[in-house]
């Protein structure tokens, strides 16, 4: 009952905030210029007729509050699932423009947000654990560098090196032996800094990574893997098994054999299912993939429940995560196996303009690759700044929590460092991080306006810019409504997360 009352109160406050902000946005938009400016300068013989038509369409003869009320009344029909967002000054219904624009922007922003949360929080935890190490100093420097990057300048660099030069290279992907050795050495240095430990451990990590990466690059070069890549069922199963062990170690520790066996059984069931479903996965659709994901989650939970014994809840949780990771690996393997056919259709795979290739003739996976490659550069651009912010806030929050008495008590009781970090420190450190994530989502939507402009995406940013330039309120208000509702929903999710993380907040 307390939770429902808490959520209802937050929804009511959010609605009032959205209503007041919409009034302010509408007034600012209609006073941003003259909607008839282009026609006043026209030399057309029917200039007056055109001005009269636009005046009628936009309702310019009505007072501003009447126009706002008409827009608000149309939007209120959304409660009856009959939304009316008005028409542009050219008489085009905003309802017909909004779905594609919103889908384009949300696809970009949601993906960037998820990447920023996962990577930023992980880096923040690692730097807090490895405070004042070389890894901490380098990460701090890079975080401040990325946080201060001008978006438009970084976008130009990404276009040059991530699109134009990559497209040139992928046409004939050659790596010199010196480049392979340097790549292996660079990744080895990064990994040994993350793993840490004594000098001997660092040298082992550096050497093994160097040999493995260099050998893999020589193999890829020999078999032309960069143009005809694939993982195969064996690699998918091995990678999923590694993920199962890692997730088990983080959640319960490897001493809990039932949870570990549940995760590994999930991998085996997933591998057998992949072999059986290969003909279906070769050319599926989104409904089939969604159904298979639901089935994978159901089977994972069943395996966790059967193996769990006294610890069914955590066994089901670990099995579900393992099943989800394996589903991602299977999808990744399918995309890689269709990379060669995608390159045949689109020799220069990463375009610098647009969110997809018009009239693209490929099948399902080729179409996914086309849209996915177009997501890479703007997603990286949006995610970099957020990763920098998330990592700094996570580090600060973790360091503050790890200095508390209850964390020192947990260590004094003899709990493992894993249990101290995951069960005691991280959960309490999540409360301020949740606030930052919610606000950052709204900031990302605002930043997407510039990013879409640079990369030529026809999303909400283009609609907002055009409406503002033409002093046309309906497109601008549609942008405000979608982004405002999304921001408010994220803040509502954050409030609910507070109540889950700390039950005292519910009161």
Tab-separated table of C-alpha atoms in Angstrom:
chain	number	residue	atom	x	y	z
A	1	UNK	CA	0.000	0.000	0.000
A	2	UNK	CA	2.847	2.392	0.873
A	3	UNK	CA	4.521	1.657	-2.470
A	4	UNK	CA	1.327	2.330	-4.472
A	5	UNK	CA	0.717	5.586	-2.617
A	6	UNK	CA	4.320	6.602	-3.187
A	7	UNK	CA	4.134	5.883	-6.949
A	8	UNK	CA	0.743	7.626	-7.289
A	9	UNK	CA	2.077	10.748	-5.587
A	10	UNK	CA	5.122	10.829	-7.874
A	11	UNK	CA	2.953	10.403	-10.993
A	12	UNK	CA	0.697	13.274	-9.891
A	13	UNK	CA	3.646	15.607	-9.268
A	14	UNK	CA	5.209	14.611	-12.600
A	15	UNK	CA	1.970	15.388	-14.442
A	16	UNK	CA	1.819	18.896	-12.953
A	17	UNK	CA	5.471	19.509	-13.844
A	18	UNK	CA	4.849	18.363	-17.415
A	19	UNK	CA	1.769	20.584	-17.734
A	20	UNK	CA	3.572	23.702	-16.516
A	21	UNK	CA	6.621	23.000	-18.691
A	22	UNK	CA	4.430	22.481	-21.779
A	23	UNK	CA	2.819	25.911	-21.281
A	24	UNK	CA	6.226	27.555	-20.968
A	25	UNK	CA	7.576	25.727	-24.034
A	26	UNK	CA	4.543	26.698	-26.133
A	27	UNK	CA	4.817	30.386	-25.214
A	28	UNK	CA	8.552	30.447	-25.930
A	29	UNK	CA	8.084	28.735	-29.297
A	30	UNK	CA	5.376	31.025	-30.659
A	31	UNK	CA	7.442	34.051	-29.643
A	32	UNK	CA	10.637	32.750	-31.274
A	33	UNK	CA	10.009	34.581	-34.553
A	34	UNK	CA	7.530	35.289	-37.338
A	35	UNK	CA	5.908	32.156	-38.855
A	36	UNK	CA	5.056	34.174	-42.002
A	37	UNK	CA	8.542	35.645	-42.495
A	38	UNK	CA	9.386	33.580	-45.599
A	39	UNK	CA	6.068	34.469	-47.286
A	40	UNK	CA	6.404	38.182	-46.510
A	41	UNK	CA	9.649	38.214	-48.508
A	42	UNK	CA	8.166	36.223	-51.394
A	43	UNK	CA	7.613	37.767	-54.837
A	44	UNK	CA	4.848	35.305	-55.708
A	45	UNK	CA	1.660	36.757	-57.193
A	46	UNK	CA	-0.522	34.774	-54.791
A	47	UNK	CA	1.530	35.749	-51.748
A	48	UNK	CA	-1.464	37.039	-49.830
A	49	UNK	CA	-3.420	33.861	-50.543
A	50	UNK	CA	-0.552	31.718	-49.263
A	51	UNK	CA	-0.297	33.845	-46.136
A	52	UNK	CA	-4.035	33.514	-45.528
A	53	UNK	CA	-3.841	29.733	-45.917
A	54	UNK	CA	-0.963	29.412	-43.439
A	55	UNK	CA	-2.685	31.747	-41.007
A	56	UNK	CA	-5.765	29.524	-41.155
A	57	UNK	CA	-3.790	26.272	-40.747
A	58	UNK	CA	-1.771	27.594	-37.809
A	59	UNK	CA	-4.665	29.485	-36.219
A	60	UNK	CA	-2.631	32.688	-36.023
A	61	UNK	CA	-5.776	34.822	-35.673
A	62	UNK	CA	-6.587	33.139	-32.349
A	63	UNK	CA	-5.087	34.281	-29.035
A	64	UNK	CA	-2.079	32.263	-27.848
A	65	UNK	CA	-4.010	30.671	-24.976
A	66	UNK	CA	-6.705	29.406	-27.376
A	67	UNK	CA	-4.052	27.843	-29.589
A	68	UNK	CA	-2.407	26.256	-26.569
A	69	UNK	CA	-5.749	24.944	-25.328
A	70	UNK	CA	-6.487	23.395	-28.728
A	71	UNK	CA	-3.113	21.629	-28.690
A	72	UNK	CA	-3.612	20.479	-25.100
A	73	UNK	CA	-7.106	19.183	-25.904
A	74	UNK	CA	-5.727	17.149	-28.807
A	75	UNK	CA	-2.989	15.694	-26.633
A	76	UNK	CA	-5.484	14.851	-23.880
A	77	UNK	CA	-7.121	12.428	-26.314
A	78	UNK	CA	-4.102	10.180	-25.749
A	79	UNK	CA	-5.893	8.952	-22.623
A	80	UNK	CA	-8.485	7.502	-25.015
A	81	UNK	CA	-5.694	6.270	-27.368
A	82	UNK	CA	-6.703	8.867	-29.995
A	83	UNK	CA	-3.787	11.306	-29.816
A	84	UNK	CA	-3.888	14.445	-31.940
A	85	UNK	CA	-0.566	16.306	-31.951
A	86	UNK	CA	-1.786	18.854	-34.498
A	87	UNK	CA	-0.450	19.641	-37.972
A	88	UNK	CA	2.634	21.387	-39.255
A	89	UNK	CA	2.370	24.722	-41.005
A	90	UNK	CA	2.315	22.804	-44.306
A	91	UNK	CA	-0.776	20.865	-43.240
A	92	UNK	CA	1.062	17.574	-42.536
A	93	UNK	CA	-0.199	15.650	-39.515
A	94	UNK	CA	2.428	15.423	-36.770
A	95	UNK	CA	0.936	12.032	-35.891
A	96	UNK	CA	2.351	10.681	-39.150
A	97	UNK	CA	5.827	12.146	-38.523
A	98	UNK	CA	6.206	11.270	-34.854
A	99	UNK	CA	6.468	7.433	-34.805
A	100	UNK	CA	9.469	7.175	-37.110
A	101	UNK	CA	11.239	10.186	-35.584
A	102	UNK	CA	10.674	8.974	-32.004
A	103	UNK	CA	11.755	5.418	-32.853
A	104	UNK	CA	14.948	6.709	-34.474
A	105	UNK	CA	15.919	8.902	-31.520
A	106	UNK	CA	14.933	6.448	-28.782
A	107	UNK	CA	16.833	3.650	-30.514
A	108	UNK	CA	19.941	5.798	-30.341
A	109	UNK	CA	19.455	7.205	-26.839
A	110	UNK	CA	18.374	3.960	-25.124
A	111	UNK	CA	21.321	2.018	-26.546
A	112	UNK	CA	23.772	4.763	-25.555
A	113	UNK	CA	22.251	4.871	-22.054
A	114	UNK	CA	22.534	1.102	-21.535
A	115	UNK	CA	26.146	1.055	-22.731
A	116	UNK	CA	27.008	4.052	-20.558
A	117	UNK	CA	25.450	2.483	-17.453
A	118	UNK	CA	27.127	-0.919	-17.844
A	119	UNK	CA	30.570	0.346	-18.871
A	120	UNK	CA	30.600	3.463	-16.698
A	121	UNK	CA	29.499	1.700	-13.500
A	122	UNK	CA	31.920	-1.194	-14.097
A	123	UNK	CA	34.840	1.199	-14.621
A	124	UNK	CA	33.808	3.202	-11.558
A	125	UNK	CA	33.797	0.097	-9.355
A	126	UNK	CA	37.183	-1.037	-10.665
A	127	UNK	CA	38.783	2.368	-10.106
A	128	UNK	CA	37.339	2.537	-6.583
A	129	UNK	CA	38.756	-0.886	-5.763
A	130	UNK	CA	42.098	0.049	-7.374
A	131	UNK	CA	42.254	3.559	-5.912
A	132	UNK	CA	45.454	5.509	-6.680
A	133	UNK	CA	46.751	2.774	-8.984
A	134	UNK	CA	48.045	3.463	-12.489
A	135	UNK	CA	44.740	2.212	-13.868
A	136	UNK	CA	42.884	4.701	-11.662
A	137	UNK	CA	45.026	7.640	-12.806
A	138	UNK	CA	44.741	6.761	-16.513
A	139	UNK	CA	40.984	6.214	-16.251
A	140	UNK	CA	40.544	9.517	-14.431
A	141	UNK	CA	42.488	11.351	-17.137
A	142	UNK	CA	40.436	9.733	-19.924
A	143	UNK	CA	37.166	10.431	-18.085
A	144	UNK	CA	37.907	14.160	-17.835
A	145	UNK	CA	39.094	14.168	-21.456
A	146	UNK	CA	35.904	12.547	-22.776
A	147	UNK	CA	33.698	14.626	-20.503
A	148	UNK	CA	35.103	17.843	-21.991
A	149	UNK	CA	35.053	16.728	-25.642
A	150	UNK	CA	33.115	19.059	-27.971
A	151	UNK	CA	30.460	16.835	-29.539
A	152	UNK	CA	30.741	18.266	-33.045
A	153	UNK	CA	34.557	17.910	-33.074
A	154	UNK	CA	34.463	14.324	-31.785
A	155	UNK	CA	31.821	13.522	-34.423
A	156	UNK	CA	34.147	14.720	-37.201
A	157	UNK	CA	36.949	12.500	-35.879
A	158	UNK	CA	34.619	9.508	-35.674
A	159	UNK	CA	33.455	10.084	-39.236
A	160	UNK	CA	37.045	10.239	-40.475
A	161	UNK	CA	38.504	7.269	-38.583
A	162	UNK	CA	35.428	5.208	-37.718
A	163	UNK	CA	33.723	5.415	-41.108
A	164	UNK	CA	35.819	6.705	-44.016
A	165	UNK	CA	39.140	5.060	-43.132
A	166	UNK	CA	37.497	1.891	-41.827
A	167	UNK	CA	35.550	1.543	-45.071
A	168	UNK	CA	38.804	1.931	-47.001
A	169	UNK	CA	40.491	-0.706	-44.840
A	170	UNK	CA	37.678	-3.294	-44.889
A	171	UNK	CA	37.810	-3.422	-48.694
A	172	UNK	CA	41.199	-5.149	-48.323
A	173	UNK	CA	41.770	-5.763	-44.593
A	174	UNK	CA	45.517	-6.186	-44.142
A	175	UNK	CA	47.462	-5.922	-40.892
A	176	UNK	CA	51.232	-5.851	-40.840
A	177	UNK	CA	53.067	-8.137	-38.362
A	178	UNK	CA	54.258	-5.035	-36.486
A	179	UNK	CA	50.681	-3.755	-36.124
A	180	UNK	CA	49.513	-7.136	-34.801
A	181	UNK	CA	52.290	-7.190	-32.212
A	182	UNK	CA	51.502	-3.638	-31.129
A	183	UNK	CA	47.779	-4.446	-30.805
A	184	UNK	CA	48.605	-7.444	-28.631
A	185	UNK	CA	50.994	-5.397	-26.500
A	186	UNK	CA	48.491	-2.554	-26.094
A	187	UNK	CA	45.646	-4.827	-25.011
A	188	UNK	CA	48.016	-6.687	-22.688
A	189	UNK	CA	49.033	-3.444	-20.991
A	190	UNK	CA	45.386	-2.451	-20.537
A	191	UNK	CA	44.370	-5.855	-19.120
A	192	UNK	CA	47.291	-6.088	-16.692
A	193	UNK	CA	46.404	-2.622	-15.407
A	194	UNK	CA	42.806	-3.746	-14.814
A	195	UNK	CA	43.724	-7.085	-13.212
A	196	UNK	CA	46.457	-5.574	-11.047
A	197	UNK	CA	48.296	-7.571	-8.435
A	198	UNK	CA	52.031	-8.036	-7.925
A	199	UNK	CA	54.713	-7.635	-10.582
A	200	UNK	CA	54.767	-11.357	-11.376
A	201	UNK	CA	51.009	-11.479	-11.863
A	202	UNK	CA	51.085	-8.396	-14.081
A	203	UNK	CA	53.847	-9.872	-16.245
A	204	UNK	CA	51.926	-13.135	-16.625
A	205	UNK	CA	48.774	-11.239	-17.620
A	206	UNK	CA	50.680	-9.074	-20.088
A	207	UNK	CA	52.503	-12.010	-21.662
A	208	UNK	CA	49.480	-14.286	-22.002
A	209	UNK	CA	47.310	-11.506	-23.440
A	210	UNK	CA	50.060	-10.426	-25.827
A	211	UNK	CA	50.600	-13.952	-27.160
A	212	UNK	CA	46.880	-14.728	-27.409
A	213	UNK	CA	45.840	-11.485	-29.161
A	214	UNK	CA	48.802	-11.508	-31.547
A	215	UNK	CA	48.167	-15.155	-32.424
A	216	UNK	CA	44.465	-14.505	-32.956
A	217	UNK	CA	45.203	-11.577	-35.286
A	218	UNK	CA	47.627	-13.697	-37.348
A	219	UNK	CA	44.921	-16.379	-37.611
A	220	UNK	CA	42.254	-13.842	-38.600
A	221	UNK	CA	44.573	-12.464	-41.276
A	222	UNK	CA	45.259	-15.938	-42.668
A	223	UNK	CA	41.590	-16.973	-42.986
A	224	UNK	CA	40.281	-13.537	-44.077
A	225	UNK	CA	38.176	-13.430	-40.894
A	226	UNK	CA	37.593	-9.678	-41.076
A	227	UNK	CA	35.505	-10.113	-44.235
A	228	UNK	CA	34.099	-13.571	-43.482
A	229	UNK	CA	33.805	-13.772	-39.684
A	230	UNK	CA	31.985	-16.348	-37.579
A	231	UNK	CA	32.090	-17.706	-34.057
A	232	UNK	CA	30.428	-21.085	-34.376
A	233	UNK	CA	28.543	-23.071	-31.762
A	234	UNK	CA	31.747	-24.126	-29.995
A	235	UNK	CA	33.004	-20.592	-29.389
A	236	UNK	CA	29.510	-19.450	-28.353
A	237	UNK	CA	29.304	-22.255	-25.760
A	238	UNK	CA	32.818	-21.579	-24.439
A	239	UNK	CA	32.151	-17.836	-24.151
A	240	UNK	CA	28.802	-18.485	-22.456
A	241	UNK	CA	30.436	-20.917	-20.031
A	242	UNK	CA	33.010	-18.261	-19.150
A	243	UNK	CA	30.190	-15.770	-18.578
A	244	UNK	CA	28.366	-18.330	-16.402
A	245	UNK	CA	31.429	-18.794	-14.190
A	246	UNK	CA	31.985	-15.029	-13.953
A	247	UNK	CA	28.350	-14.254	-13.064
A	248	UNK	CA	28.312	-17.031	-10.476
A	249	UNK	CA	31.551	-15.746	-8.942
A	250	UNK	CA	30.125	-12.213	-8.686
A	251	UNK	CA	26.682	-13.148	-7.341
A	252	UNK	CA	27.283	-16.100	-5.014
A	253	UNK	CA	30.901	-17.175	-5.288
A	254	UNK	CA	32.121	-20.388	-6.909
A	255	UNK	CA	31.699	-22.314	-3.649
A	256	UNK	CA	27.957	-22.448	-4.273
A	257	UNK	CA	28.060	-25.471	-6.560
A	258	UNK	CA	24.322	-25.679	-7.162
A	259	UNK	CA	24.211	-22.179	-8.626
A	260	UNK	CA	27.328	-22.872	-10.726
A	261	UNK	CA	25.880	-26.146	-12.045
A	262	UNK	CA	22.609	-24.379	-12.858
A	263	UNK	CA	24.457	-21.737	-14.899
A	264	UNK	CA	26.563	-24.327	-16.747
A	265	UNK	CA	23.484	-26.468	-17.425
A	266	UNK	CA	21.832	-23.389	-18.920
A	267	UNK	CA	24.811	-23.092	-21.279
A	268	UNK	CA	24.482	-26.741	-22.337
A	269	UNK	CA	20.732	-26.401	-22.935
A	270	UNK	CA	21.393	-23.204	-24.892
A	271	UNK	CA	24.030	-24.882	-27.063
A	272	UNK	CA	21.735	-27.796	-27.915
A	273	UNK	CA	18.866	-25.391	-28.641
A	274	UNK	CA	21.109	-23.324	-30.914
A	275	UNK	CA	21.980	-26.381	-32.986
A	276	UNK	CA	18.304	-27.354	-33.249
A	277	UNK	CA	17.102	-23.858	-34.149
A	278	UNK	CA	19.774	-22.904	-36.686
A	279	UNK	CA	17.407	-23.190	-39.704
A	280	UNK	CA	14.896	-20.886	-37.974
A	281	UNK	CA	17.567	-18.375	-36.935
A	282	UNK	CA	19.018	-18.130	-40.423
A	283	UNK	CA	16.151	-15.875	-41.583
A	284	UNK	CA	13.851	-14.982	-38.656
A	285	UNK	CA	11.805	-11.891	-37.844
A	286	UNK	CA	11.584	-9.783	-34.703
A	287	UNK	CA	8.562	-11.677	-33.340
A	288	UNK	CA	10.381	-15.001	-33.684
A	289	UNK	CA	13.448	-13.609	-31.919
A	290	UNK	CA	11.325	-12.164	-29.128
A	291	UNK	CA	9.514	-15.476	-28.684
A	292	UNK	CA	12.818	-17.368	-28.577
A	293	UNK	CA	14.176	-14.922	-25.988
A	294	UNK	CA	11.111	-15.459	-23.788
A	295	UNK	CA	11.564	-19.225	-24.187
A	296	UNK	CA	15.258	-18.926	-23.303
A	297	UNK	CA	14.419	-16.998	-20.137
A	298	UNK	CA	11.750	-19.545	-19.182
A	299	UNK	CA	14.132	-22.486	-19.675
A	300	UNK	CA	16.881	-20.672	-17.750
A	301	UNK	CA	14.560	-20.086	-14.799
A	302	UNK	CA	13.416	-23.703	-14.921
A	303	UNK	CA	17.010	-24.952	-14.849
A	304	UNK	CA	17.774	-22.630	-11.932
A	305	UNK	CA	14.698	-23.839	-10.060
A	306	UNK	CA	15.581	-27.526	-10.597
A	307	UNK	CA	19.216	-27.096	-9.535
A	308	UNK	CA	18.686	-24.443	-6.871
A	309	UNK	CA	17.722	-26.532	-3.877
A	310	UNK	CA	17.700	-24.256	-0.814
A	311	UNK	CA	19.025	-21.374	-2.929
A	312	UNK	CA	16.500	-21.420	-5.778
A	313	UNK	CA	16.162	-17.652	-6.002
A	314	UNK	CA	19.818	-16.934	-6.685
A	315	UNK	CA	20.173	-19.984	-8.931
A	316	UNK	CA	17.283	-18.743	-11.081
A	317	UNK	CA	18.770	-15.233	-11.140
A	318	UNK	CA	22.219	-16.430	-12.257
A	319	UNK	CA	20.710	-18.847	-14.789
A	320	UNK	CA	18.569	-16.057	-16.247
A	321	UNK	CA	21.559	-13.761	-16.684
A	322	UNK	CA	23.542	-16.605	-18.259
A	323	UNK	CA	20.662	-17.415	-20.609
A	324	UNK	CA	20.362	-13.777	-21.631
A	325	UNK	CA	24.107	-13.490	-22.310
A	326	UNK	CA	24.015	-16.667	-24.376
A	327	UNK	CA	21.069	-15.309	-26.364
A	328	UNK	CA	23.145	-12.211	-27.160
A	329	UNK	CA	26.085	-14.412	-28.206
A	330	UNK	CA	23.832	-16.450	-30.514
A	331	UNK	CA	22.477	-13.276	-32.120
A	332	UNK	CA	26.031	-11.969	-32.475
A	333	UNK	CA	27.146	-15.195	-34.150
A	334	UNK	CA	24.295	-14.957	-36.638
A	335	UNK	CA	25.163	-11.360	-37.490
A	336	UNK	CA	28.832	-12.248	-37.961
A	337	UNK	CA	27.967	-15.141	-40.248
A	338	UNK	CA	25.981	-12.746	-42.478
A	339	UNK	CA	28.707	-10.078	-42.534
A	340	UNK	CA	30.160	-11.324	-45.845
A	341	UNK	CA	26.787	-11.157	-47.621
A	342	UNK	CA	26.218	-7.708	-46.097
A	343	UNK	CA	29.543	-6.478	-47.528
A	344	UNK	CA	28.504	-7.801	-50.946
A	345	UNK	CA	25.403	-5.598	-50.767
A	346	UNK	CA	27.139	-2.612	-49.157
A	347	UNK	CA	30.919	-2.574	-49.768
A	348	UNK	CA	31.339	0.543	-47.606
A	349	UNK	CA	29.399	-0.643	-44.556
A	350	UNK	CA	29.487	2.441	-42.308
A	351	UNK	CA	27.845	5.533	-43.760
A	352	UNK	CA	28.446	8.989	-42.357
A	353	UNK	CA	24.884	10.188	-43.014
A	354	UNK	CA	21.506	8.676	-42.127
A	355	UNK	CA	20.222	5.977	-39.788
A	356	UNK	CA	19.769	3.301	-42.477
A	357	UNK	CA	20.265	2.700	-46.189
A	358	UNK	CA	17.157	3.590	-48.238
A	359	UNK	CA	15.613	0.636	-50.122
A	360	UNK	CA	18.198	-1.781	-48.738
A	361	UNK	CA	17.678	-5.157	-50.484
A	362	UNK	CA	19.156	-7.552	-47.891
A	363	UNK	CA	17.499	-10.150	-45.700
A	364	UNK	CA	16.738	-9.886	-41.982
A	365	UNK	CA	20.282	-10.089	-40.607
A	366	UNK	CA	21.696	-7.902	-43.387
A	367	UNK	CA	19.072	-5.292	-42.517
A	368	UNK	CA	20.006	-5.553	-38.821
A	369	UNK	CA	23.667	-5.073	-39.750
A	370	UNK	CA	22.797	-2.063	-41.886
A	371	UNK	CA	20.912	-0.341	-39.066
A	372	UNK	CA	23.464	-1.510	-36.501
A	373	UNK	CA	26.483	-0.118	-38.336
A	374	UNK	CA	24.681	3.214	-38.636
A	375	UNK	CA	24.148	3.193	-34.866
A	376	UNK	CA	27.808	2.660	-34.012
A	377	UNK	CA	29.254	6.148	-34.451
A	378	UNK	CA	26.467	8.289	-32.901
A	379	UNK	CA	26.081	5.769	-30.063
A	380	UNK	CA	29.800	5.923	-29.287
A	381	UNK	CA	29.642	9.709	-29.349
A	382	UNK	CA	26.705	9.906	-26.939
A	383	UNK	CA	27.991	7.132	-24.688
A	384	UNK	CA	31.526	8.494	-24.233
A	385	UNK	CA	30.454	11.566	-22.273
A	386	UNK	CA	28.001	9.557	-20.160
A	387	UNK	CA	30.551	6.822	-19.443
A	388	UNK	CA	32.948	9.478	-18.180
A	389	UNK	CA	30.304	10.911	-15.854
A	390	UNK	CA	28.995	7.559	-14.609
A	391	UNK	CA	32.488	6.256	-13.869
A	392	UNK	CA	33.387	9.324	-11.788
A	393	UNK	CA	30.140	9.320	-9.808
A	394	UNK	CA	30.350	5.556	-9.238
A	395	UNK	CA	33.940	5.802	-8.051
A	396	UNK	CA	33.098	8.622	-5.645
A	397	UNK	CA	30.019	6.859	-4.303
A	398	UNK	CA	31.828	3.535	-3.879
A	399	UNK	CA	34.751	5.137	-2.049
A	400	UNK	CA	32.364	6.918	0.321
A	401	UNK	CA	30.437	3.736	1.075
A	402	UNK	CA	33.552	1.570	1.431
A	403	UNK	CA	34.729	3.847	4.225
A	404	UNK	CA	31.584	3.272	6.293
A	405	UNK	CA	31.538	1.311	9.543
A	406	UNK	CA	29.262	-1.457	8.280
A	407	UNK	CA	31.699	-2.248	5.442
A	408	UNK	CA	34.622	-2.452	7.861
A	409	UNK	CA	32.471	-4.672	10.104
A	410	UNK	CA	31.703	-6.965	7.159
A	411	UNK	CA	35.431	-7.338	6.483
A	412	UNK	CA	36.125	-7.927	10.182
A	413	UNK	CA	33.557	-10.744	10.202
A	414	UNK	CA	35.670	-12.543	7.616
A	415	UNK	CA	33.450	-12.074	4.559
A	416	UNK	CA	35.151	-12.401	1.197
A	417	UNK	CA	36.011	-9.225	-0.689
A	418	UNK	CA	33.468	-10.210	-3.340
A	419	UNK	CA	30.700	-10.369	-0.751
A	420	UNK	CA	31.782	-7.075	0.791
A	421	UNK	CA	31.786	-5.285	-2.571
A	422	UNK	CA	28.632	-6.778	-4.135
A	423	UNK	CA	26.375	-7.224	-1.092
A	424	UNK	CA	27.327	-4.362	1.197
A	425	UNK	CA	29.085	-1.608	-0.728
A	426	UNK	CA	27.631	-1.641	-4.232
A	427	UNK	CA	23.934	-1.699	-3.338
A	428	UNK	CA	24.253	1.282	-1.012
A	429	UNK	CA	26.397	3.130	-3.550
A	430	UNK	CA	23.673	2.701	-6.179
A	431	UNK	CA	21.327	5.323	-4.692
A	432	UNK	CA	23.230	8.455	-5.854
A	433	UNK	CA	24.198	6.678	-9.089
A	434	UNK	CA	20.514	6.070	-9.848
A	435	UNK	CA	19.881	9.817	-9.628
A	436	UNK	CA	22.648	10.577	-12.107
A	437	UNK	CA	21.432	7.932	-14.560
A	438	UNK	CA	17.901	9.365	-14.550
A	439	UNK	CA	19.069	12.922	-15.190
A	440	UNK	CA	21.628	11.774	-17.746
A	441	UNK	CA	18.915	10.134	-19.853
A	442	UNK	CA	17.233	13.506	-20.335
A	443	UNK	CA	20.616	15.104	-21.064
A	444	UNK	CA	21.318	12.447	-23.688
A	445	UNK	CA	18.064	13.263	-25.469
A	446	UNK	CA	19.118	16.917	-25.581
A	447	UNK	CA	22.577	15.949	-26.819
A	448	UNK	CA	20.991	13.750	-29.478
A	449	UNK	CA	19.686	16.900	-31.185
A	450	UNK	CA	23.277	17.900	-32.046
A	451	UNK	CA	24.364	14.330	-32.768
A	452	UNK	CA	21.468	13.741	-35.146
A	453	UNK	CA	22.301	16.964	-36.947
A	454	UNK	CA	25.950	15.946	-37.431
A	455	UNK	CA	25.159	12.395	-38.575
A	456	UNK	CA	22.086	13.304	-40.640
A	457	UNK	CA	19.565	11.303	-38.616
A	458	UNK	CA	15.900	12.059	-39.244
A	459	UNK	CA	14.839	11.830	-35.631
A	460	UNK	CA	13.254	13.988	-32.970
A	461	UNK	CA	16.134	16.451	-33.183
A	462	UNK	CA	15.457	17.193	-36.850
A	463	UNK	CA	11.741	17.653	-36.094
A	464	UNK	CA	12.529	20.007	-33.204
A	465	UNK	CA	15.001	22.069	-35.235
A	466	UNK	CA	12.687	22.424	-38.207
A	467	UNK	CA	9.714	23.383	-36.035
A	468	UNK	CA	11.751	25.951	-34.144
A	469	UNK	CA	13.189	27.507	-37.290
A	470	UNK	CA	9.726	27.770	-38.823
A	471	UNK	CA	8.104	28.984	-35.558
A	472	UNK	CA	5.763	26.001	-35.863
A	473	UNK	CA	4.633	24.836	-32.378
A	474	UNK	CA	3.186	21.326	-33.068
A	475	UNK	CA	6.519	19.629	-34.077
A	476	UNK	CA	8.344	21.369	-31.230
A	477	UNK	CA	5.672	20.353	-28.736
A	478	UNK	CA	5.718	16.779	-30.026
A	479	UNK	CA	9.466	16.692	-29.357
A	480	UNK	CA	8.896	18.182	-25.904
A	481	UNK	CA	6.120	15.736	-25.083
A	482	UNK	CA	8.039	12.600	-26.068
A	483	UNK	CA	11.314	13.649	-24.472
A	484	UNK	CA	9.597	15.144	-21.438
A	485	UNK	CA	7.544	12.019	-20.785
A	486	UNK	CA	10.653	9.874	-21.270
A	487	UNK	CA	12.625	11.995	-18.790
A	488	UNK	CA	9.799	11.942	-16.254
A	489	UNK	CA	9.418	8.171	-16.610
A	490	UNK	CA	13.153	7.741	-16.004
A	491	UNK	CA	12.918	9.872	-12.884
A	492	UNK	CA	9.888	7.856	-11.759
A	493	UNK	CA	11.877	4.654	-12.279
A	494	UNK	CA	14.678	6.224	-10.241
A	495	UNK	CA	12.244	7.049	-7.415
A	496	UNK	CA	10.936	3.484	-7.420
A	497	UNK	CA	14.512	2.208	-7.435
A	498	UNK	CA	15.219	4.369	-4.372
A	499	UNK	CA	12.315	2.741	-2.583
A	500	UNK	CA	13.641	-0.706	-3.501
A	501	UNK	CA	17.253	0.045	-2.544
A	502	UNK	CA	16.341	1.814	0.702
A	503	UNK	CA	12.874	1.026	2.138
A	504	UNK	CA	13.118	4.055	4.449
A	505	UNK	CA	12.622	6.329	1.420
A	506	UNK	CA	9.105	4.954	0.866
A	507	UNK	CA	7.932	6.856	3.950
